Coordinates of C-alpha atoms and ligand atoms in Angstrom, one line a residue:
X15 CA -61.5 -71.1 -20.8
X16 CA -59.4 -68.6 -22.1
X17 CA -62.3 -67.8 -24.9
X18 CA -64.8 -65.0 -24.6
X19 CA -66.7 -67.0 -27.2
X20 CA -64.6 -69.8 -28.9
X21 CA -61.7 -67.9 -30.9
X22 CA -63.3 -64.5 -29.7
X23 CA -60.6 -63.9 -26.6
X24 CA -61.4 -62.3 -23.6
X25 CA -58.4 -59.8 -22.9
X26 CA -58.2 -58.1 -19.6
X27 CA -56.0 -54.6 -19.4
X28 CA -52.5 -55.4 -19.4
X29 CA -51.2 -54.4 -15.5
X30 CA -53.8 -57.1 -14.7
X31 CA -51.3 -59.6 -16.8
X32 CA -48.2 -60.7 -16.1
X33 CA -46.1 -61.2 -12.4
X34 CA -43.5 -59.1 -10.2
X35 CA -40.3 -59.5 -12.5
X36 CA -41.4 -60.8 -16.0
X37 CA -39.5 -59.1 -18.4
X38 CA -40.0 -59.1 -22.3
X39 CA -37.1 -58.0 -22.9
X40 CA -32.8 -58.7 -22.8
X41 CA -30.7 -56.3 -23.2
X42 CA -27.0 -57.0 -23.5
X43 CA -25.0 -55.3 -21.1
X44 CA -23.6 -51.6 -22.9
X45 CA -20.2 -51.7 -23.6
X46 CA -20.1 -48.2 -22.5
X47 CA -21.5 -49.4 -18.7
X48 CA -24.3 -48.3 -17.2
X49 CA -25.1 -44.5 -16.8
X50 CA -26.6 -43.7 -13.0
X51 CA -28.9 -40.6 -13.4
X52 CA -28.8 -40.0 -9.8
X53 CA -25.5 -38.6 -9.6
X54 CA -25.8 -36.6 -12.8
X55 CA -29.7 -35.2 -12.8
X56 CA -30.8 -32.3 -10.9
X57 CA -32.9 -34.1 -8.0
X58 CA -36.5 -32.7 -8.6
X59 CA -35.8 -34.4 -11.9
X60 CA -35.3 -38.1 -10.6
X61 CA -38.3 -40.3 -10.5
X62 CA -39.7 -40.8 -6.4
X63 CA -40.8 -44.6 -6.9
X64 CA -40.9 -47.6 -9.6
X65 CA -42.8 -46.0 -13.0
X66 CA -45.4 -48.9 -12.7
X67 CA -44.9 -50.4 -16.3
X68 CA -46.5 -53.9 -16.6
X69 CA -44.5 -57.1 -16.0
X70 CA -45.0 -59.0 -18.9
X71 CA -42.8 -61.7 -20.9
X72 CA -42.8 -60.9 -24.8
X73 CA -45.2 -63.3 -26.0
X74 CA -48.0 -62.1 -23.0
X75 CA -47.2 -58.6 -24.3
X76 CA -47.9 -59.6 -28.1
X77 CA -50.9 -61.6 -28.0
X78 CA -52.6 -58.7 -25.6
X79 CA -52.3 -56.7 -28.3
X80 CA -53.0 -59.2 -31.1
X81 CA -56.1 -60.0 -29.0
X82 CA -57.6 -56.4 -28.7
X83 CA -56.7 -56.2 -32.4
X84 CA -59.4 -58.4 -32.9
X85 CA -62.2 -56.7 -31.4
X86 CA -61.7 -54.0 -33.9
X87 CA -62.3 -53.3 -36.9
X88 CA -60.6 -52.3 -40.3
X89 CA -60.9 -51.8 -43.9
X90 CA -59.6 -54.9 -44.5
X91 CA -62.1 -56.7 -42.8
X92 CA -65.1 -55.7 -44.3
X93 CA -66.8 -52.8 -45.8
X94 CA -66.4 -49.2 -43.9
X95 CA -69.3 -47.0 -45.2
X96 CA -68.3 -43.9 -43.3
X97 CA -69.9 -40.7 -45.2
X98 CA -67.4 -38.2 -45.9
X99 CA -64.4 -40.4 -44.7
X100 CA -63.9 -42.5 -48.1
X101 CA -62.5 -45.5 -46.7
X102 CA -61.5 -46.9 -49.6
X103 CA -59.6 -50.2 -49.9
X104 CA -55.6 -49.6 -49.9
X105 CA -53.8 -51.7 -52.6
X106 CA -50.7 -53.5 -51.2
X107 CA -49.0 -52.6 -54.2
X108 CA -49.0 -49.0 -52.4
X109 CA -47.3 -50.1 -49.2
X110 CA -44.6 -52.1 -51.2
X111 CA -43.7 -48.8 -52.8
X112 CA -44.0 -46.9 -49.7
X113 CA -41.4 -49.6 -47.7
X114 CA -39.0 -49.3 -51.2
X115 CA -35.3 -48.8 -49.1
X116 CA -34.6 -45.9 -51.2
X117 CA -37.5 -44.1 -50.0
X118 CA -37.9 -45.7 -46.9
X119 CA -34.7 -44.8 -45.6
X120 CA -33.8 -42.0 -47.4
X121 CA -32.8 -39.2 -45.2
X122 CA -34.3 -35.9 -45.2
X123 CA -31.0 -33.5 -45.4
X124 CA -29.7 -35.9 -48.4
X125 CA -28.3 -33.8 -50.9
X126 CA -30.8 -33.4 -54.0
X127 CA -28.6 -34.9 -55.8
X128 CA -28.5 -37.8 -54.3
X129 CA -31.9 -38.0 -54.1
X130 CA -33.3 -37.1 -58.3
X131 CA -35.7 -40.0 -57.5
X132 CA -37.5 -38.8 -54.9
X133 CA -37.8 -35.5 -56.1
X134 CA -39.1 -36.6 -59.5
X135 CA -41.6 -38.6 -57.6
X136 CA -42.9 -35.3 -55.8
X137 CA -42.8 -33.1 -59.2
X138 CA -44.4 -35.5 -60.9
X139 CA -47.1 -36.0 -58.0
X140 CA -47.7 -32.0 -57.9
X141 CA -48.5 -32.2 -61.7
X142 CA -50.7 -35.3 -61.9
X143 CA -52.9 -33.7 -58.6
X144 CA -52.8 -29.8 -60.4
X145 CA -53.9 -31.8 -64.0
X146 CA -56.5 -33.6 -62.2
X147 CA -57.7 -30.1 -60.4
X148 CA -57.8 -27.8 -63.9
X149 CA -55.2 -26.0 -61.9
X150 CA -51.8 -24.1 -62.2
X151 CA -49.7 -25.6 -59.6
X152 CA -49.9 -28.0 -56.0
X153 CA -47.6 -27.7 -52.5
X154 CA -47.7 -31.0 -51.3
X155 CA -46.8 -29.9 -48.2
X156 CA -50.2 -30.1 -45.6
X157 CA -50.1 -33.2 -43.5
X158 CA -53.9 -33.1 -43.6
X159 CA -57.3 -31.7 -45.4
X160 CA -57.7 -29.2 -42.6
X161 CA -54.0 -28.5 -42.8
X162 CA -54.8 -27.9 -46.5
X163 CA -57.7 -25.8 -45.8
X164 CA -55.5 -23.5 -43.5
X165 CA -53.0 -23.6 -45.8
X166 CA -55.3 -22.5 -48.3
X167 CA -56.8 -19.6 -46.5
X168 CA -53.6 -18.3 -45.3
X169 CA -52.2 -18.1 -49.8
X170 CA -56.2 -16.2 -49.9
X171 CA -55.2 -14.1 -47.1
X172 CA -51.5 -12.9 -48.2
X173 CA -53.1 -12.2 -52.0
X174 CA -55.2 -10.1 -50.5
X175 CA -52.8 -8.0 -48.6
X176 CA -50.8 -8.1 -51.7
X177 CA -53.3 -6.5 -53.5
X178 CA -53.3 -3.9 -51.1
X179 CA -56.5 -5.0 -49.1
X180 CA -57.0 -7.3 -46.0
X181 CA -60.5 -8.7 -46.1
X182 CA -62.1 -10.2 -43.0
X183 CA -65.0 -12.7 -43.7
X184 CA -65.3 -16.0 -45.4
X185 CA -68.5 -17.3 -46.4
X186 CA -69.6 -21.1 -46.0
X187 CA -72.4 -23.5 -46.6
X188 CA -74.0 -24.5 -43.6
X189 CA -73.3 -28.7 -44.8
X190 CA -69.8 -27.9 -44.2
X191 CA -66.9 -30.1 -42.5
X192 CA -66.6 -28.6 -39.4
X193 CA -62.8 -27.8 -40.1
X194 CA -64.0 -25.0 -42.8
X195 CA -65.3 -22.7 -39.7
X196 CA -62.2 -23.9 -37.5
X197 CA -59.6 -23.5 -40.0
X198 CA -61.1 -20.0 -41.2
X199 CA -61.3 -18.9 -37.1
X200 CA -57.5 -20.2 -37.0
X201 CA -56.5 -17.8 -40.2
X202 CA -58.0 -14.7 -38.5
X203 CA -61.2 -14.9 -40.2
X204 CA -65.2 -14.3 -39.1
X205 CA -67.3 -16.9 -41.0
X206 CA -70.6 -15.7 -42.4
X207 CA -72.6 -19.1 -42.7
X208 CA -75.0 -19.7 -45.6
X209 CA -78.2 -21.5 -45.6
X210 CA -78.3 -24.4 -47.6
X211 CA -81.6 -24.5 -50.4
X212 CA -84.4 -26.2 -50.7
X213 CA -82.6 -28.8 -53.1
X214 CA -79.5 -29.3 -50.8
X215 CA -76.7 -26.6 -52.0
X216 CA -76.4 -23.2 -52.1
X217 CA -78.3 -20.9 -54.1
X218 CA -76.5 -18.0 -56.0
X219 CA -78.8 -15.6 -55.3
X220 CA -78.0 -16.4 -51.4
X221 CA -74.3 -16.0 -52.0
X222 CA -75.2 -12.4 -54.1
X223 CA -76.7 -11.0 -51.0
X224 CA -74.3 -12.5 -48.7
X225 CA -70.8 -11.0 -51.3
X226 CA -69.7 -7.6 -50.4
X227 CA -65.6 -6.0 -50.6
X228 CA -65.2 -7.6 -47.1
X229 CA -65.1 -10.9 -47.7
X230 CA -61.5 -12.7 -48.8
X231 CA -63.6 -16.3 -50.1
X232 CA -66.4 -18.3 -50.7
X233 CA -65.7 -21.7 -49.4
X234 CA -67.9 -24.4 -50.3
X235 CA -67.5 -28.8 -50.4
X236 CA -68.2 -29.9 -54.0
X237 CA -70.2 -32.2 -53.8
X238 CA -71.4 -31.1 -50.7
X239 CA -71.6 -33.5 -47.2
X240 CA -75.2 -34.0 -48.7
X241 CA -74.0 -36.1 -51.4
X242 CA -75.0 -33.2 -53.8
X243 CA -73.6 -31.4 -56.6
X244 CA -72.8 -27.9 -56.1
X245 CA -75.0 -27.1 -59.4
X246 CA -74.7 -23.0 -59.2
X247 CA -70.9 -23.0 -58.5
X248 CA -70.4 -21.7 -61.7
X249 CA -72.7 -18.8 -61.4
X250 CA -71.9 -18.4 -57.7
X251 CA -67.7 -18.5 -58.7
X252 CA -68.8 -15.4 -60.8
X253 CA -70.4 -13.0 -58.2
X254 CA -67.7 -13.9 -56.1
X255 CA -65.1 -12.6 -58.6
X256 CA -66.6 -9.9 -59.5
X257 CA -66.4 -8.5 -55.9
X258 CA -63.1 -9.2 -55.8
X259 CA -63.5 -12.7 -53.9
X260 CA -61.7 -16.1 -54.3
X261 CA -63.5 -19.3 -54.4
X262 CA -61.8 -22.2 -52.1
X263 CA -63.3 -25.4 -52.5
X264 CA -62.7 -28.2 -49.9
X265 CA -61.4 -30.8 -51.7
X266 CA -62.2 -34.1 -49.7
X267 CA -65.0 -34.8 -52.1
X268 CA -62.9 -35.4 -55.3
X269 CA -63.7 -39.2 -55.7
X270 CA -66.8 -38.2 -57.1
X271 CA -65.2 -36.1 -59.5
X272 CA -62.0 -37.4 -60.4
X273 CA -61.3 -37.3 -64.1
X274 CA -65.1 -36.0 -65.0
X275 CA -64.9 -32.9 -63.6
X276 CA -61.9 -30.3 -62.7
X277 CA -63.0 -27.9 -59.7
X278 CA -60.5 -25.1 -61.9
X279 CA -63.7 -25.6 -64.7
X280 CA -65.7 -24.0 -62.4
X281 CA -64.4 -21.1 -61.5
X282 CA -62.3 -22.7 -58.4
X283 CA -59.0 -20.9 -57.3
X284 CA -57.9 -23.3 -54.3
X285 CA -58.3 -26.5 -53.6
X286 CA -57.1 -29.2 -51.2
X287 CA -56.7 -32.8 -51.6
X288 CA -57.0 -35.4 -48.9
X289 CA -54.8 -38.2 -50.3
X290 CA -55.5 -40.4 -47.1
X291 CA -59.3 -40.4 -48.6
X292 CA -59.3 -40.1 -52.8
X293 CA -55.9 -41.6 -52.8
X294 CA -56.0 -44.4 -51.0
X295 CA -53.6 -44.2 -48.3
X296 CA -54.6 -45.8 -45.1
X297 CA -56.4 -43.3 -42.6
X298 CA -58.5 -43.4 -39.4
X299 CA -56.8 -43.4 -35.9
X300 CA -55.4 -40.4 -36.3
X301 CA -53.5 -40.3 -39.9
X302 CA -50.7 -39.7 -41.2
X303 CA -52.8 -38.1 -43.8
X304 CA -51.8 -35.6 -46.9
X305 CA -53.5 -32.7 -47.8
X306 CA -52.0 -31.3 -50.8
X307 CA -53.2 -27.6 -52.1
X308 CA -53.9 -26.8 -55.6
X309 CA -54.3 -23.1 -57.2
X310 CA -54.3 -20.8 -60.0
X311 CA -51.5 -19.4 -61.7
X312 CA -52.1 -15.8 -59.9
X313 CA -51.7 -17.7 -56.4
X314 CA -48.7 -19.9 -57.4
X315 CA -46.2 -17.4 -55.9
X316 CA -47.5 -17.9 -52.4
X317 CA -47.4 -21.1 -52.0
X318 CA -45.4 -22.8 -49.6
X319 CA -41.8 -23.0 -49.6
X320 CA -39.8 -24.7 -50.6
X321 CA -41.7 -26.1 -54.3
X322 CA -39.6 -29.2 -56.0
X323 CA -38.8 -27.6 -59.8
X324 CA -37.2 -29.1 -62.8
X325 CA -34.5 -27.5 -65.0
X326 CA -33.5 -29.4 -67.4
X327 CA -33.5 -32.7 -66.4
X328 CA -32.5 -31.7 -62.9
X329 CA -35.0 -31.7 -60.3
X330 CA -34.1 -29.8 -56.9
X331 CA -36.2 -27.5 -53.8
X332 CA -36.9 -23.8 -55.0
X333 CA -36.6 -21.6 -52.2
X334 CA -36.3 -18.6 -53.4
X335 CA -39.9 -17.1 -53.3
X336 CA -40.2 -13.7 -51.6
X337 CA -44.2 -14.0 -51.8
X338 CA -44.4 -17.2 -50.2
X339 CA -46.1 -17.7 -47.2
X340 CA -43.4 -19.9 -45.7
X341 CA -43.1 -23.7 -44.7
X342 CA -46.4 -25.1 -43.3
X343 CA -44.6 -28.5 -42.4
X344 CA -40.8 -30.0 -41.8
X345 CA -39.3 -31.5 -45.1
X346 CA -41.9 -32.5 -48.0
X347 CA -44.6 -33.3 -45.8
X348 CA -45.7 -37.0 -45.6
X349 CA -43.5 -37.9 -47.6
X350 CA -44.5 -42.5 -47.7
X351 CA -47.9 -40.9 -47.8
X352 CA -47.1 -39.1 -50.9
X353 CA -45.7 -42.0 -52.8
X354 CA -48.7 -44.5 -51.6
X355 CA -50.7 -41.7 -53.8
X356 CA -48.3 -41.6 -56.7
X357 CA -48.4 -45.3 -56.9
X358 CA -52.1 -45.3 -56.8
X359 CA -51.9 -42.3 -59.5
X360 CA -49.5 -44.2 -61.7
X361 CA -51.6 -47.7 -61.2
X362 CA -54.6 -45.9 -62.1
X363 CA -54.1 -43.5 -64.6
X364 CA -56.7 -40.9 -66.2
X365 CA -58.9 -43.3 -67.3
X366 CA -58.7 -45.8 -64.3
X367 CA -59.6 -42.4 -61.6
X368 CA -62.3 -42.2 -64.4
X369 CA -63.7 -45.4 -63.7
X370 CA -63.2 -45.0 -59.5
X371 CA -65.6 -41.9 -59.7
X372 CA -68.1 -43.6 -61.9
X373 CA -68.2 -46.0 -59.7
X374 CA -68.1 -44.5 -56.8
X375 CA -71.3 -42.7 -57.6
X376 CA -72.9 -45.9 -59.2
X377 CA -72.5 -47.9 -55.9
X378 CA -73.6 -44.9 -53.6
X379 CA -77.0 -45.1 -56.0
X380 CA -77.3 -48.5 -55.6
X381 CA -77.3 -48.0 -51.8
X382 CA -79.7 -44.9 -52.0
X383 CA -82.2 -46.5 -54.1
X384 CA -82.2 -49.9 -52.5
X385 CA -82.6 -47.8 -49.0
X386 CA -85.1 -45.3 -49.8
X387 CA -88.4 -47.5 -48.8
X388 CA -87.5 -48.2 -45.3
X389 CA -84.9 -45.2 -44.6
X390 CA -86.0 -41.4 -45.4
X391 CA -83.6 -39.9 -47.8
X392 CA -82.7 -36.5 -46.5
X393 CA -82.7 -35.3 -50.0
X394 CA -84.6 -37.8 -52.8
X395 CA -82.9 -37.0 -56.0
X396 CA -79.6 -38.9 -57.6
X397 CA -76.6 -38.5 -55.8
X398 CA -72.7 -38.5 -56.1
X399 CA -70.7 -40.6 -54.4
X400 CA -72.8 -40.8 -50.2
X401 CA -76.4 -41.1 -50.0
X402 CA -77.3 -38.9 -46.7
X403 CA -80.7 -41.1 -44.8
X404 CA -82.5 -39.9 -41.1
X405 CA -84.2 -41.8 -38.8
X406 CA -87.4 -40.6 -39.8
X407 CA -88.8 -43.5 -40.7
X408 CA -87.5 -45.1 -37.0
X409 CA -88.8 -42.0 -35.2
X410 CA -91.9 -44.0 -33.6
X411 CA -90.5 -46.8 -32.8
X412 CA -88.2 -45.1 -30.4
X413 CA -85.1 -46.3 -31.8
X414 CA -82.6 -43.8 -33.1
X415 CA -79.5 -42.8 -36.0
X416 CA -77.4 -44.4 -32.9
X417 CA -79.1 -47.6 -32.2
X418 CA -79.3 -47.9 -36.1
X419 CA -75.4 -47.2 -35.8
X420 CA -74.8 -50.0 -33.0
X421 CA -76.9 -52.3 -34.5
X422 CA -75.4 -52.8 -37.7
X423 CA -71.8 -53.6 -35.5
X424 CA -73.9 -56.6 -34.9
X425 CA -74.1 -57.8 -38.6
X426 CA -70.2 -56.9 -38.8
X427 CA -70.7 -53.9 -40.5
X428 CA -68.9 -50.6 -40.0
X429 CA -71.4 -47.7 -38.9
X430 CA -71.8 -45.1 -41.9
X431 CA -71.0 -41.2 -40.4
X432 CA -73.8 -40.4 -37.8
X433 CA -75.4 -37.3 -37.1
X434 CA -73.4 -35.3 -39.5
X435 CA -74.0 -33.1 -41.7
X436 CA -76.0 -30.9 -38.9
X437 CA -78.5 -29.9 -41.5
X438 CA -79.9 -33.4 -41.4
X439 CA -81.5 -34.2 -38.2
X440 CA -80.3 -37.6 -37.1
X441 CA -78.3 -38.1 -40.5
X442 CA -77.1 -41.6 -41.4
X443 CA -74.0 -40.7 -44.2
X444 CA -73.7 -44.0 -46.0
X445 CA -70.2 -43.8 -48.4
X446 CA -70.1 -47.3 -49.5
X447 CA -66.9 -46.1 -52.1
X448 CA -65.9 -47.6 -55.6
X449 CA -63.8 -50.5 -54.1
X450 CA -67.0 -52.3 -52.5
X451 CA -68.9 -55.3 -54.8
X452 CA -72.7 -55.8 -55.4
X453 CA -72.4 -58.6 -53.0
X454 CA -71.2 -56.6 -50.4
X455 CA -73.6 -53.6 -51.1
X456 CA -76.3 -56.1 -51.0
X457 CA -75.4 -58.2 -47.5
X458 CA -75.6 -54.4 -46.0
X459 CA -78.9 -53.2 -48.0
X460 CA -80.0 -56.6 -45.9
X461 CA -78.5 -55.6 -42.8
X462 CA -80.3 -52.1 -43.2
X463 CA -83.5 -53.7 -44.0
X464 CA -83.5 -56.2 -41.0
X465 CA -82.9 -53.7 -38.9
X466 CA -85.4 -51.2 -40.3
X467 CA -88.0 -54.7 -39.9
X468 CA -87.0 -54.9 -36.3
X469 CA -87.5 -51.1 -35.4
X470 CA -91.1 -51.7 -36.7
X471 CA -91.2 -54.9 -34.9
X472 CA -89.1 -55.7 -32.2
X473 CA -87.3 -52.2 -31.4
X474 CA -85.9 -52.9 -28.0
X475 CA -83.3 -55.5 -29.7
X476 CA -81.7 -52.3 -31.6
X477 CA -82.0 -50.1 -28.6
X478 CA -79.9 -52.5 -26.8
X479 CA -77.0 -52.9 -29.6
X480 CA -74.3 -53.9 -29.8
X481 CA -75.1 -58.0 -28.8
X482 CA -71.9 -59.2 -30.4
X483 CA -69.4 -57.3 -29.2
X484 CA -66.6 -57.8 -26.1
X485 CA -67.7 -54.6 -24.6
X486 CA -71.7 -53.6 -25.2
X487 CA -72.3 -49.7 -25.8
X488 CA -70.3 -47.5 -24.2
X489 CA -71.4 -43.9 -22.4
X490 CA -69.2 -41.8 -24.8
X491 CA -69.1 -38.7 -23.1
X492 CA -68.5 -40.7 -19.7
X493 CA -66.3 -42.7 -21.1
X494 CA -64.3 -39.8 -22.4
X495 CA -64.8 -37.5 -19.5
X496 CA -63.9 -39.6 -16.6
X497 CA -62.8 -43.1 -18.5
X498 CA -62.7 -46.0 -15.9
X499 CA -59.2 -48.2 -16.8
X500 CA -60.4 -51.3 -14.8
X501 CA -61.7 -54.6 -16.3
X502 CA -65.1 -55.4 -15.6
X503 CA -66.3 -59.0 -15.9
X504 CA -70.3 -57.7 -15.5
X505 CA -69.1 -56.9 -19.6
X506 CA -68.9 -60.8 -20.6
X507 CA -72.0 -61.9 -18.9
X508 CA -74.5 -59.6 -20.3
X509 CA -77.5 -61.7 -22.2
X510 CA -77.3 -61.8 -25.7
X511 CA -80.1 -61.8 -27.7
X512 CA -79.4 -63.5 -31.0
Ligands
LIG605 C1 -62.3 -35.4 -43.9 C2 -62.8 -34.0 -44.3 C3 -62.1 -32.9 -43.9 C4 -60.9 -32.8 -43.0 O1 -59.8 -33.6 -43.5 P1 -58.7 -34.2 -42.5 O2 -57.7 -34.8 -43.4 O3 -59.4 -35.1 -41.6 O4 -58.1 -33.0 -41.8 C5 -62.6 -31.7 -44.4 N1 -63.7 -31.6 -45.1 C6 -64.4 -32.7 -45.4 C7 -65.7 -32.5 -46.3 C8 -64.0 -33.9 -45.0 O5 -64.7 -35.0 -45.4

């Protein structure tokens, strides 16, 4: 039996495959001969012995890989209620765009005008993203919402000095993605955290005591990682510029928000996007991502270089921009990112991103409510667009956020965000995201409920989760701290309950 469990393959690691001499490839001999590296290479350069690649015909090779494909998991698949993350559905209408020849195989050092098309498309992608943020202008440069965030702080940074004053601190809500701290530490600056309220943001009288002349920005999620509103940003966006302050806000939020509110409204200077989240470009595994960065007209000349501009009807790179702070990544960035999100932006349109934020926050209520009885609610109270639960509830049963987490693998359902935001002790982020049905949302309010009724009655069963899987659970930090590459066949024959 090849068959873990009928169509369910069991797949050992690939140098256990294959014999001495399979090859899945054939190359046709070079016309230009062979080139022997031993007689050209320095010696401490050449290899000692074979490089110990596995010996595998091309059809072995594909279905390992086609195998282990299937013991993952994907958007496509089913729903992916990662807090935070947004792991929206991709349309396919994206990806056709995206593998268009023209700008699929357009080459980076064509001439602009050669290229009017593509340069239109990022133009007209800067202004639809700056429109959307109530600001003055977008580099679309970042590869990333953390490269946005540094790229953010460092135009903060330079408008300070140009004012003729370096500031040192940067002050942040204690919900926040841990890549506000990191990229603030990267930029040269000490972060003051701030407590988070009683009703889950940041109180303005908190951010009054904490505002003095040395710090550069207030940096603050909106909605926060708690699923909440930001209420006193307005009031808070005040004191801040008052002192002399700007106010960042990290942008990875916006599918809450998008056409309902602009983050410019409320006082916001800088902003970054994450187009792999509210734009719907695939993410996870490591990107590509985008993280374009919007700000206000007093900020625009430090932006990035080289911005696309139009005269005329001519669009072309401006690099003439003494303030800028320079190039934060080769060429335009990701570029088949950036026209998955213009195709989304153009499919859309106003009222469409409308519509994906109402019902974003519509489906994240449905979850929250639907929840509430058998998981405690960190914060009770509507949401936006994540409903953040604990383990509370679970807490004498023994079982944790992580069994919780395992268990639902079992009912082939993508864990939500664990243990994150820290302010939430064994948080459970649940971002179920507009593209998910009511069917859907109610086969995983049943999931959650079955497992909340087996915590209370039979908690050992979610202790020991995942049943259903080719590997059971893993010891993370052993696994990534000494990992083991060797197949173990203990893995199949573990009981399974259910
Ligand atoms: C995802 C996320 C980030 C970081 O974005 P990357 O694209 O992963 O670098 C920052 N802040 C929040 C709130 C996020 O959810």
């Amino acid at each position: 039996m090849t068959g873990r469990r009928g169509l369910d393959f069991a797949e050992p690691l690939i140098f256990e495959r294959g014999s001495p001499g399979r090859r899945g490839t054939s190359t046709l001999a070079s016309p230009l001969g062979t080139w022997d590296a031993s007689r050209e290479a320095p010696s401490e350069f050449l290899r000692r012995g074979p490089v110990g690649l596995p010996e595998v015909g091309e059809p072995e090779a594909f279905r390992h890989f086609v195998r282990l494909s299937r013991w993952n998991f994907a958007i496509d698949l089913g729903m992916y209620p990662l807090g935070s993350c947004t792991m929206k559905y991709n349309p396919k209408v994206n990806e056709a765009a995206a593998r268009m020849p023209g700008f699929a195989e357009l080459h980076p050092y064509a001439p602009e005008s050669w290229t009017q098309g593509a340069l239109r498309l990022l133009y007209e992608l800067a202004h639809g993203l700056a429109e959307l943020a109530g600001l003055h202008a977008v580099t679309l440069q970042p590869a990333a919402g953390a490269q946005g965030e540094l790229t953010g702080l460092m135009i903060i940074r330079a408008a300070h000095i140009a004012r003729g004053g370096a500031r040192t601190r940067i002050l942040i809500p204690d919900t926040a993605h841990g890549t506000n701290p990191a990229s603030s530490a990267l930029c040269g600056f000490e972060v003051v955290p701030l407590p988070t309220g009683g009703r889950g943001f940041v109180e303005a009288s908190v951010v009054e005591r904490a505002m003095d002349e040395r710090v550069a920005a207030f940096m603050a999620t909106n909605p926060n990682t708690l699923g909440l509103f930001e209420s006193e940003i307005g009031r808070i966006a005040e004191i801040v510029h008052a002192k002399g302050g700007f106010v960042y806000c990290d942008g990875a939020n916006m599918n809450a928000l998008l056409g309902k509110v602009r983050p410019g409204d409320m006082g916001v200077d800088v902003m970054q996007y994450n187009l792999h989240k509210t734009f719907t470009t695939p993410h996870g595994g490591g990107g590509p991502g985008a993280g374009p960065v919007a700000v206000t007209k007093a900020l625009e000349p430090f932006l990035p270089k080289p911005v696309v501009a139009k005269t005329g009807d001519v669009y072309r790179f401006e690099f003439d921009r003494p303030k800028s702070i320079g190039r934060m990544r080769s060429f335009c960035g990701n570029f088949g990112v950036l026209v998955r999100a213009f195709t989304y932006l153009r499919e859309m349109g106003i009222d469409g991103l409308t519509r994906v934020a109402e019902m974003a926050v519509l489906n994240a209520n449905y979850l929250r409510v639907n929840l509430r009885d058998d998981f405690q609610l960190a914060f009770d109270g509507p949401c936006m667009h994540e409903a953040v639960f604990s383990d509370k509830k679970q807490k004498a049963s023994g079982a944790t956020t992580m069994d919780i987490a395992k268990r639902l693998i079992d009912f082939g359902f993508h864990p939500p965000t664990i243990y994150f935001p820290l302010v939430v002790h064994g948080a459970l982020m649940i971002e179920p995201t507009e593209t998910e049905t009511k069917e859907t949302l109610d086969e995983f309010i049943a999931a959650m409920r079955e497992i909340a009724r087996e915590c209370r009655e039979s908690p050992d069963v979610v202790k020991g989760a995942p049943h259903h899987t080719a590997l059971g659970r893993l010891d993370e930090v052993q696994a990534a701290r000494r990992p083991v590459l060797r197949w173990k066949r203990e893995c199949e024959e573990k009981p399974r309950p259910r």
